[in-house]
Every structure is written in structure tokens, then in C-alpha cells.
Short mmCIF file of C-alpha atoms and ligand atoms in Angstrom, two decimals:
data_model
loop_
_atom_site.label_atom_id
_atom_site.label_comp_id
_atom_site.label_asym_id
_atom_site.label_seq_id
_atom_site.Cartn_x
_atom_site.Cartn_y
_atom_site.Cartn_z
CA UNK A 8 0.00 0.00 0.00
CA UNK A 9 2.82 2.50 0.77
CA UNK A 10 6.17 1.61 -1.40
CA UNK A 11 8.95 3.42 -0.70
CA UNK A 12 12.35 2.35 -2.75
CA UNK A 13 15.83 3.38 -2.52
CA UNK A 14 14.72 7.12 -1.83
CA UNK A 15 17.20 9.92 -1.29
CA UNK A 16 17.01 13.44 -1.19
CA UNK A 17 20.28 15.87 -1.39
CA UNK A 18 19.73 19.28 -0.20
CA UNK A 19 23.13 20.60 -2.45
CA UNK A 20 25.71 18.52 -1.22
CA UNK A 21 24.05 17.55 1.99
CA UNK A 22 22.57 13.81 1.52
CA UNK A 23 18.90 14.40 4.35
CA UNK A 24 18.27 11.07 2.90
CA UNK A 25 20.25 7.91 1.56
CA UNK A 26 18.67 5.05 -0.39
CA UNK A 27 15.49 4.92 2.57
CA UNK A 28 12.89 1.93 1.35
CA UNK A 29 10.24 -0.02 3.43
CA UNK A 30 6.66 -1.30 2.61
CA UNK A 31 4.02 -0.64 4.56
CA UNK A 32 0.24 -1.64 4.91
CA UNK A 33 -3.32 -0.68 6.00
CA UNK A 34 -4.21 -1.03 9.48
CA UNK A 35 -0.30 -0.63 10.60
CA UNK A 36 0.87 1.99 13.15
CA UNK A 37 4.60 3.10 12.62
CA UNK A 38 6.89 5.12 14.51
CA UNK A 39 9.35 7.31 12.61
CA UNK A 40 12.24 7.96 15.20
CA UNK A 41 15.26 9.60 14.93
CA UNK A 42 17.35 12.15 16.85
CA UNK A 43 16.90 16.08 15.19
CA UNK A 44 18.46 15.78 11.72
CA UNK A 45 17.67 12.26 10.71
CA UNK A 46 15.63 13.22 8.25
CA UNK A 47 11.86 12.42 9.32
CA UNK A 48 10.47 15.49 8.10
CA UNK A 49 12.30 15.06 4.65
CA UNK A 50 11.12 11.34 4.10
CA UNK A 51 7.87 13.13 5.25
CA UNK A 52 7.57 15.86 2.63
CA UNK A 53 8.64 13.34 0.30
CA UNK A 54 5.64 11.96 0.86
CA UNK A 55 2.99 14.48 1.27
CA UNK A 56 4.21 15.96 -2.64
CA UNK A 57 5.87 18.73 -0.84
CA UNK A 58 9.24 18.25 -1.94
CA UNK A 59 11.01 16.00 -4.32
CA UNK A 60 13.13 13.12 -4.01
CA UNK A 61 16.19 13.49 -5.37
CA UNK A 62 16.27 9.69 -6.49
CA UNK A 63 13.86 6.52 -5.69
CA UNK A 64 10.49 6.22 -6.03
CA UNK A 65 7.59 6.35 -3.96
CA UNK A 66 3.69 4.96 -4.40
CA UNK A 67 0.72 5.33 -2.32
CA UNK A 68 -1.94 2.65 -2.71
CA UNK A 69 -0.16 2.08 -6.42
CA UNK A 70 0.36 5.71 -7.23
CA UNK A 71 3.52 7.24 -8.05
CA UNK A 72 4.08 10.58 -5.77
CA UNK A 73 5.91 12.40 -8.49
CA UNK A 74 3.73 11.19 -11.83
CA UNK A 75 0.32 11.25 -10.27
CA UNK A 76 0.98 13.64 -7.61
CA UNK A 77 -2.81 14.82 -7.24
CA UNK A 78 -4.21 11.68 -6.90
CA UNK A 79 -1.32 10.35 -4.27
CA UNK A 80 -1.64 13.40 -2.46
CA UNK A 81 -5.76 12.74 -2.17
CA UNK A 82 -4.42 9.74 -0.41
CA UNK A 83 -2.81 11.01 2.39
CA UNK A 84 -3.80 13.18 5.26
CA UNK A 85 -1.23 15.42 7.23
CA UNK A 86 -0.79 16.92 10.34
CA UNK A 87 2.32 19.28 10.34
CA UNK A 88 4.15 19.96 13.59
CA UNK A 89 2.44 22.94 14.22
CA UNK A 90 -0.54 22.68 12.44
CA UNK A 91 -1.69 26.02 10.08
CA UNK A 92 -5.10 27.30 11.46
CA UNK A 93 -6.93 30.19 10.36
CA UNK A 94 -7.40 31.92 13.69
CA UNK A 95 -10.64 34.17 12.45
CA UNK A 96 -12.46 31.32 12.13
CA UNK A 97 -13.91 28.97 14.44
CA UNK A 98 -13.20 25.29 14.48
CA UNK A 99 -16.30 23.94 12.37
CA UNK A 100 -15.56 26.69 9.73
CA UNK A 101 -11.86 25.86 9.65
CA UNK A 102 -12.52 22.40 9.08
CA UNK A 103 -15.76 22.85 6.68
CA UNK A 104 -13.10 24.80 4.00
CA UNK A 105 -10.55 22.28 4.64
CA UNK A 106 -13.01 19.99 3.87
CA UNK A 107 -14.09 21.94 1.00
CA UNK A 108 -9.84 22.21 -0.24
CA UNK A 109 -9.66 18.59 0.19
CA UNK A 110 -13.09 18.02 -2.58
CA UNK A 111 -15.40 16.56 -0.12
CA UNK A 112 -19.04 16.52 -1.75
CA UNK A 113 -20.84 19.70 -0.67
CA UNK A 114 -23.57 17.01 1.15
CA UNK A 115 -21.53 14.95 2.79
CA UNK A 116 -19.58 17.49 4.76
CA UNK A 117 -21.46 18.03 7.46
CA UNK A 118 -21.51 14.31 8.61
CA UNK A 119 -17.97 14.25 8.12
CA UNK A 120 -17.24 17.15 10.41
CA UNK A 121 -19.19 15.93 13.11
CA UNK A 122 -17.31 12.34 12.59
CA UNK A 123 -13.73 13.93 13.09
CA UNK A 124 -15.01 16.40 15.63
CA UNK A 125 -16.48 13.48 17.64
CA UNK A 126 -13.30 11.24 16.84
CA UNK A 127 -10.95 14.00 18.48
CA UNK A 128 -12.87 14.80 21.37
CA UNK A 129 -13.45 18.61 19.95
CA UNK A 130 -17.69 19.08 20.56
CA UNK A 131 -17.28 21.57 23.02
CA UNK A 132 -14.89 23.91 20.79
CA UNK A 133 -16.39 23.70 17.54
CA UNK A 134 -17.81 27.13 18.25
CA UNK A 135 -14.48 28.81 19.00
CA UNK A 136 -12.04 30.69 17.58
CA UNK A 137 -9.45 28.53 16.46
CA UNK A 138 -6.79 31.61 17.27
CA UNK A 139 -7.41 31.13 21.01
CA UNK A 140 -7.51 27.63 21.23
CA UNK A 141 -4.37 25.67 23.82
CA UNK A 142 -1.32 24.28 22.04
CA UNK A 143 -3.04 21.28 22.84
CA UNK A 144 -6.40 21.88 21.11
CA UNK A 145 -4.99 23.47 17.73
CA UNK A 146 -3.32 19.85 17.72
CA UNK A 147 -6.54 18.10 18.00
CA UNK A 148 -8.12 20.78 15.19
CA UNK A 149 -4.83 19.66 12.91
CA UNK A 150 -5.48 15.85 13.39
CA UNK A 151 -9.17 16.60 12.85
CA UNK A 152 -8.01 18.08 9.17
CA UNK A 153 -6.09 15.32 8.48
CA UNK A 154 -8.78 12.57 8.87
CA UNK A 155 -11.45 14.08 6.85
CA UNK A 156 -12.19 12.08 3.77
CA UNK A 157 -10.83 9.23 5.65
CA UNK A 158 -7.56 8.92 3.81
CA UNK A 159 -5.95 5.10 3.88
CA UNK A 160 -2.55 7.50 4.86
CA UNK A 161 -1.86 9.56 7.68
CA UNK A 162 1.10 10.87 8.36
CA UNK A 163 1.76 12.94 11.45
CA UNK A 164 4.68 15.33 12.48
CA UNK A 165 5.69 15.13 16.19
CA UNK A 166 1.41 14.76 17.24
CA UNK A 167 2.64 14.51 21.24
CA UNK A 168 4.56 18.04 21.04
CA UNK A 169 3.24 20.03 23.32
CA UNK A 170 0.68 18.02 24.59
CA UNK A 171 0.30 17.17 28.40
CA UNK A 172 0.47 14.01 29.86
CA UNK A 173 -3.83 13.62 29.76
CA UNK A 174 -3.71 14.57 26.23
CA UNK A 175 -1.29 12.50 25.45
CA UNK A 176 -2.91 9.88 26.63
CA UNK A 177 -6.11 11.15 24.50
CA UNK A 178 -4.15 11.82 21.04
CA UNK A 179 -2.65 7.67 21.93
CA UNK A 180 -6.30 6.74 22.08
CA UNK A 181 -7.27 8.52 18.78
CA UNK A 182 -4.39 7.33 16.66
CA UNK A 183 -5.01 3.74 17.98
CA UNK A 184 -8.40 4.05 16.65
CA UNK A 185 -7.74 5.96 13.13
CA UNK A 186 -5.00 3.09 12.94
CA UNK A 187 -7.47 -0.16 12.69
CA UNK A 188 -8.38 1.29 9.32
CA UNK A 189 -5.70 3.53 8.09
CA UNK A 190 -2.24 3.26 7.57
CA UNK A 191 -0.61 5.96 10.43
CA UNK A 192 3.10 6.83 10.20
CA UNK A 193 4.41 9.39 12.75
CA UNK A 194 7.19 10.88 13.68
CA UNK A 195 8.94 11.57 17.08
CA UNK A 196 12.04 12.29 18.91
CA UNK A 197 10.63 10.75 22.06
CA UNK A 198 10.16 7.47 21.32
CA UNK A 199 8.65 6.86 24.85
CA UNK A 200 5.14 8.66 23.96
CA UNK A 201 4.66 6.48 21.39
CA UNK A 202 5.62 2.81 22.93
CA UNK A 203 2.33 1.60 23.47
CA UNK A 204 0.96 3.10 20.23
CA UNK A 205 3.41 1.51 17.36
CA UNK A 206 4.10 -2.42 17.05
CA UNK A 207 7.13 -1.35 14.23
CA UNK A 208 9.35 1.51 14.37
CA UNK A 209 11.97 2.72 11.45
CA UNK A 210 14.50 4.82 12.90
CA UNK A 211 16.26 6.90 10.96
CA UNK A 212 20.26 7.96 11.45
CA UNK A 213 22.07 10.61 9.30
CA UNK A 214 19.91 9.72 6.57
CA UNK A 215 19.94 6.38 6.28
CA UNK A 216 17.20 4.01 7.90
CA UNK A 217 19.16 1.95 10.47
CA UNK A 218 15.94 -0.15 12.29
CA UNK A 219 13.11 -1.45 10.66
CA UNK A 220 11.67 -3.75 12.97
CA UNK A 221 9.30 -4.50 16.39
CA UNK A 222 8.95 -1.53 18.43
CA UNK A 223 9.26 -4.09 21.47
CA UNK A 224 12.74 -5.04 20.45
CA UNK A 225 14.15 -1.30 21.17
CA UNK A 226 12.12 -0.65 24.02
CA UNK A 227 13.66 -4.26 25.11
CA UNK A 228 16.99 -2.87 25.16
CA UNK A 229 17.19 -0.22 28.26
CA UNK A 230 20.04 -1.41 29.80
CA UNK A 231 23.20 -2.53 28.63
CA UNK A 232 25.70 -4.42 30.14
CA UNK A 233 30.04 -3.73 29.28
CA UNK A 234 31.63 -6.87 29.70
CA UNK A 235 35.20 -6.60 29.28
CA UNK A 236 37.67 -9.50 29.33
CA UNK A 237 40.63 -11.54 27.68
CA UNK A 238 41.54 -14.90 26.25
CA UNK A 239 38.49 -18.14 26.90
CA UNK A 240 37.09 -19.71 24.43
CA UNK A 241 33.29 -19.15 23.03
CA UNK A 242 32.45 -16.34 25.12
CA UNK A 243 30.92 -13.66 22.88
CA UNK A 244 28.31 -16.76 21.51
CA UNK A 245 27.69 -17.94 25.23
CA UNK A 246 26.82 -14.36 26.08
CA UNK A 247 25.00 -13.47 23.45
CA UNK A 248 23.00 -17.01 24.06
CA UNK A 249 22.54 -15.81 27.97
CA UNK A 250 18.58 -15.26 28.52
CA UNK A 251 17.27 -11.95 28.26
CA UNK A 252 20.01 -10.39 25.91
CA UNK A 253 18.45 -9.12 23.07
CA UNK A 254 21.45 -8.48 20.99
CA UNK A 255 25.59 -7.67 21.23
CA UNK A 256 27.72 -5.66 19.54
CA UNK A 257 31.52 -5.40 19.92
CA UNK A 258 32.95 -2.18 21.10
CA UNK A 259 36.80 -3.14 20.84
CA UNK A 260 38.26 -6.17 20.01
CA UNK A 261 42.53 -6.76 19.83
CA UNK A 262 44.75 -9.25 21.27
CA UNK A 263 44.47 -7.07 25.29
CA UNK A 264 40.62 -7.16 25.57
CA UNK A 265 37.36 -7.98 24.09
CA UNK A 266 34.82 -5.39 25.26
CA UNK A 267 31.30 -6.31 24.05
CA UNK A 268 28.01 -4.46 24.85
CA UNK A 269 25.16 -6.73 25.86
CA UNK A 270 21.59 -4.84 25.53
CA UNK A 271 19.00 -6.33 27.61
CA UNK A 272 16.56 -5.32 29.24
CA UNK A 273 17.81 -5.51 33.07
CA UNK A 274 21.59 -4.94 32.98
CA UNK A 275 22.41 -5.22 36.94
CA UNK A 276 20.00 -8.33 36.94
CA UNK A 277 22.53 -10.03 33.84
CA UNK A 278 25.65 -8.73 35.53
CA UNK A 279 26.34 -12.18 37.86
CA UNK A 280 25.06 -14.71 34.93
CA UNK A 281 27.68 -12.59 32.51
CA UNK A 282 30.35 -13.00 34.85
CA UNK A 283 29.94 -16.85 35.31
CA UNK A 284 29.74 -17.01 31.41
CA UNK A 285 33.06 -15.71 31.09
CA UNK A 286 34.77 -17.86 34.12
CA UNK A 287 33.42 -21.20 33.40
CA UNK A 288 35.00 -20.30 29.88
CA UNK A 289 38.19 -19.50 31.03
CA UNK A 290 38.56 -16.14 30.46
CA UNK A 291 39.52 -13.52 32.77
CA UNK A 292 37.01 -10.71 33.79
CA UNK A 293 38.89 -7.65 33.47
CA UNK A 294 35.63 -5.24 33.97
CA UNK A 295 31.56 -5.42 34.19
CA UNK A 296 29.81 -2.22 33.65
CA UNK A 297 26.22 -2.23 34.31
CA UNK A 298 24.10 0.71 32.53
CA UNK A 299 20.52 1.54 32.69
CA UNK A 300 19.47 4.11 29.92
CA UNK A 301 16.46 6.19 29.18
CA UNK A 302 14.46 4.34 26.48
CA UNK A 303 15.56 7.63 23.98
CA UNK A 304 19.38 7.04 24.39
CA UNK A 305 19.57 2.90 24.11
CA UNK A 306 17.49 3.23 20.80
CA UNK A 307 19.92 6.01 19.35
CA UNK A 308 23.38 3.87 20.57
CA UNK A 309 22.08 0.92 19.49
CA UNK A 310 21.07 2.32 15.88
CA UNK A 311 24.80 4.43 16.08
CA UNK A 312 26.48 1.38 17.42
CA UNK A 313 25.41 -0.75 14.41
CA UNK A 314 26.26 2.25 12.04
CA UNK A 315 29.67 1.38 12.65
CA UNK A 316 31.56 -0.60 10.05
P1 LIG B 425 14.02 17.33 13.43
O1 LIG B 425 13.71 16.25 14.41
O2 LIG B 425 14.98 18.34 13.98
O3 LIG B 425 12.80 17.95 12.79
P2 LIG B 425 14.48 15.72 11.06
O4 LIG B 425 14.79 14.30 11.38
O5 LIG B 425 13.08 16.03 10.66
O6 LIG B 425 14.93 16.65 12.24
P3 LIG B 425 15.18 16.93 8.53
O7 LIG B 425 14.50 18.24 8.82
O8 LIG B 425 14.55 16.02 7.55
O9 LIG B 425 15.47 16.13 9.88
O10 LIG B 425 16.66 17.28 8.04
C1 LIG B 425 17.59 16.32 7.56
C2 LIG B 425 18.86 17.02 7.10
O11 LIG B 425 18.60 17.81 5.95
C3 LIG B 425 19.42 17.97 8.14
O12 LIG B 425 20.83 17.89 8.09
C4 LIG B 425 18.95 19.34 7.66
O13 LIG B 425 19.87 20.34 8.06
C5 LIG B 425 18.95 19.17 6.17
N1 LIG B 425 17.93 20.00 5.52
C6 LIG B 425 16.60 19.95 5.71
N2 LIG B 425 15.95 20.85 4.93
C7 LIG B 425 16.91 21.50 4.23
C8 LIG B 425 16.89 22.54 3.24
N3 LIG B 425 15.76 23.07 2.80
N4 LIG B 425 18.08 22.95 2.74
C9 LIG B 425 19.24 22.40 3.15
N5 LIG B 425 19.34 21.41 4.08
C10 LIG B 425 18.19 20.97 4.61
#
């Protein structure tokens, strides 16, 4: 339903994106992650028609974004980090003429107002300004703009910024349920407001996409355990094989020391099994070094780490 093949995008002789591709389909919730840089809102652009790719190609439900870039773009809805309102107008009338920009049938707009009002929680301010609604609320009028016509796409720019924790928990609950039909990709730096949201995350690094996968296998990896050590036999495999270690990667390796990083999910709790590992292999335990990291900072080592050549 959403193709996206070998696409990069060079701003001059900056490369914002290198050879990024991924499928995607209907009813899947995905988390574009990636620290400031990465390139999310360039693959995003991409694929709202608001910029070129430089190379690649792109298709929404079978249409090309670049040769049939009206009829992709009718495919997708968009909510922009900080979503364009026009503050004379209240929220029903800014959503009616978005409604009316996106060619919604004169007599079926009204039903679909009050569906994305309802869906977003917004009854009570339909009859405000939209220039003095809360950060929070001009994010619900956005997401409201980018359901109508129900497109099979959304894509959504940072949709937690600014929010607090209750709505939040409220824009969670409407994604979940725009997700069971549509296809939702959003972006975020804070890959802890969207855990329970996402089953797969792509995470983006300088360009390149560096994770395609579960989002339970990053969130899996807040701790990581240093295990430094020299000569043994087998001890990287037995370690790696050790319960609860969801992957390794070697930090240095010459004929002194071996240090490997062990990601897991409780590193103090693997410390003791890590050190027997090494022991009963004869090897001798030069260091352990037990780290617990925010959920932000063991995704982005673990996508640097495995930049490395
Ligand atoms: P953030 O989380 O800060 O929004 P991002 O992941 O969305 O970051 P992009 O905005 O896509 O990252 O930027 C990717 C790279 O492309 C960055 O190095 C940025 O400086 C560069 N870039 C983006 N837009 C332009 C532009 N119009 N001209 C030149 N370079 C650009």
C-alpha cells in the first residue's frame, strides 16, 4: 500500500536522505524515530508531494508521488508539527473549507465534520475561535483536518509536542483508533510517547534508515551491560546465548581485551550470569559495567552502534 524504494534526497551537497525503502500496509501503526536531523520530516515531505526526491520512487496505494501527484496526495492526510489554522475562524468553519480544499461533496460534509469532531474529542470547541484555542487543542483541530475524507494514509509530524500528559494519553487513544483502518506513520524524537501506540518503528540515522523492525525489540533494550575481558574460548556466543540479551555488539576487540556491549533489558540483573559465562570459559574478567538508559538514548546507541563498520 505505501512503497517506498531506494529514496534519497540531497539538499546541495548535503545527503537528508540515503537510499530509505520499506513497505508498509493498511491497518499498521509506525513510529518514525530519529534524533533532530535524521531526516523524518524530509522522508515526510517526500511523501505528502511537498518536496522532491532526489532519487527513488515512492507509491501510495499504487500511485507514483511524483507522476500522479494529485491523486497520491488525495491519499494522504497530514498533520504538520504545528498545524496552520486560520485563527478568524472557528473550528467547524476551519474544518468545513478544509473539507471543501480537500473536494469533499458539498452534502456529505457536514456528517464528516461531526465524525472527526467526535473522533478527536473537539464538541465543546467547535464554536471557538481557532486563534485562542491551547497548544493542545490546535493539535486536535490539525489531526481533525487530516482525517477528513478518511484517507488510507496519515502521516503525522511530532502529534505529542506540546501536549500534556492527559492529552497524550487522549491523542494515543485517537491514533489507535484511526489506525485499525488507516495506515498511520508518525514521527517523534521521544520514542517513549509512542511505545504503546506503534508495534514497528523505522528509525532513521544521518539519513539512512538503520531499524526497521518491532517496536518491542528497542524498548527491550534499556540497559546494557560492558563486559570486558581476555583470552576463553566461546564467550561472545555464550553471552549473546545468555537469557534476556536481546542483541551484542563489539565495542573493541585486539589481542588485550574484548569489550562487548550486551543490551537487555535488566543490565544489573545479567551482571552475575555474565560474569559466570566468562569464568566457566576461562577467560579472565577484566571489567563489568552495568548501565541503565532512558528508552531515547539505548534506541539512538544501538542504531549508532550498528552504524559502525
Ligand atoms: P528534526 O527532528 O529536527 O525535525 P528531522 O529528522 O526532521 O529533524 P530533517 O529536517 O529532515 O530532519 O533534516 C535532515 C537534514 O537535511 C538535516 O541535516 C537538515 O539540516 C537538512 N535540511 C533539511 N531541509 C533542508 C533545506 N531546505 N536545505 C538544506 N538542508 C536541509
Amino acid at each position: 500500500m505505501l512503497t517506498v524504494e531506494q529514496v534519497s534526497k540531497r539538499y546541495g551537497h548535503r545527503t537528508a536522505l540515503r537510499d530509505v525503502s520499506f513497505t508498509a500496509e493498511g491497518g499498521e501503526i509506525i513510529a518514525l524515530l530519529g534524533r533532530n536531523g535524521a531526516g523524518k520530516t524530509t522522508l515526510m515531505n517526500i511523501l505528502t508531494g511537498y518536496i522532491a526526491m532526489t532519487s527513488g520512487r515512492a507509491c501510495i496505494g499504487g500511485h507514483d508521488v511524483l507522476r500522479e501527484p494529485l491523486t497520491a496526495r488525495r491519499m494522504v492526510g497530514y498533520l504538520p508539527e504545528l498545524p496552520p489554522l486560520y485563527p478568524e475562524m472557528t473550528v467547524r468553519e476551519c474544518l468545513m473549507y478544509c473539507a471543501a480544499l480537500k473536494g469533499i461533496p458539498h452534502g456529505e460534509r457536514r456528517k464528516e465534520l461531526d465524525r472527526v469532531i467526535s473522533l478527536t474529542a473537539l464538541e465543546a470547541y467547535a464554536g471557538r475561535l481557532s486563534g485562542r484555542l491551547s497548544k493542545g487543542y490546535r493539535q486536535r483541530v490539525g489531526l481533525a483536518q487530516a482525517l477528513l475524507g478518511r484517507p488510507p494514509l496519515l502521516i503525522l509530524d511530532e502529534p505529542g509536542s506540546g501536549l500534556d500528559p492527559v492529552q497524550l494519553a487522549q491523542m494515543r487513544d485517537v491514533i489507535r483508533d484511526v489506525g485499525r483502518e488507516s495506515m498511520v506513520l508518525l514521527s517523534s524524537h521521544l520514542l517513549s510517547e509512542m511505545t504503546n501506540v506503534c508495534a514497528r518503528a523505522l528509525v532513521l540515522d544521518a539519513g539512512s534508515l538503520r531499524y526497521d523492525g518491532p517496536m518491542e525489540e528497542l524498548t527491550a533494550t534499556k540497559g546494557v551491560l560492558e563486559v570486558t575481558y581476555r583470552n576463553g574460548h566461546g564467550i561472545s556466543a555464550a553471552l549473546s546465548a545468555l537469557p534476556g540479551v536481546c542483541r551484542v555488539s563489539a565495542l573493541e576487540e585486539d589481542a588485550e581485551r574484548i569489550r562487548l556491549a550486551l543490551y537487555c533489558e535488566d543490565s544489573a540483573a545479567l551482571a552475575a550470569e555474565a560474569a559466570r559465562c566468562v569464568l566457566a570459559r576461562e577467560g579472565e574478567l577484566l571489567a563489568l559495567c552495568p548501565q541503565h538508559q532512558g528508552l531515547e538514548e539505548a534506541f539512538l546507541r544501538l542504531v549508532h552502534e550498528e552504524a559502525k563498520p
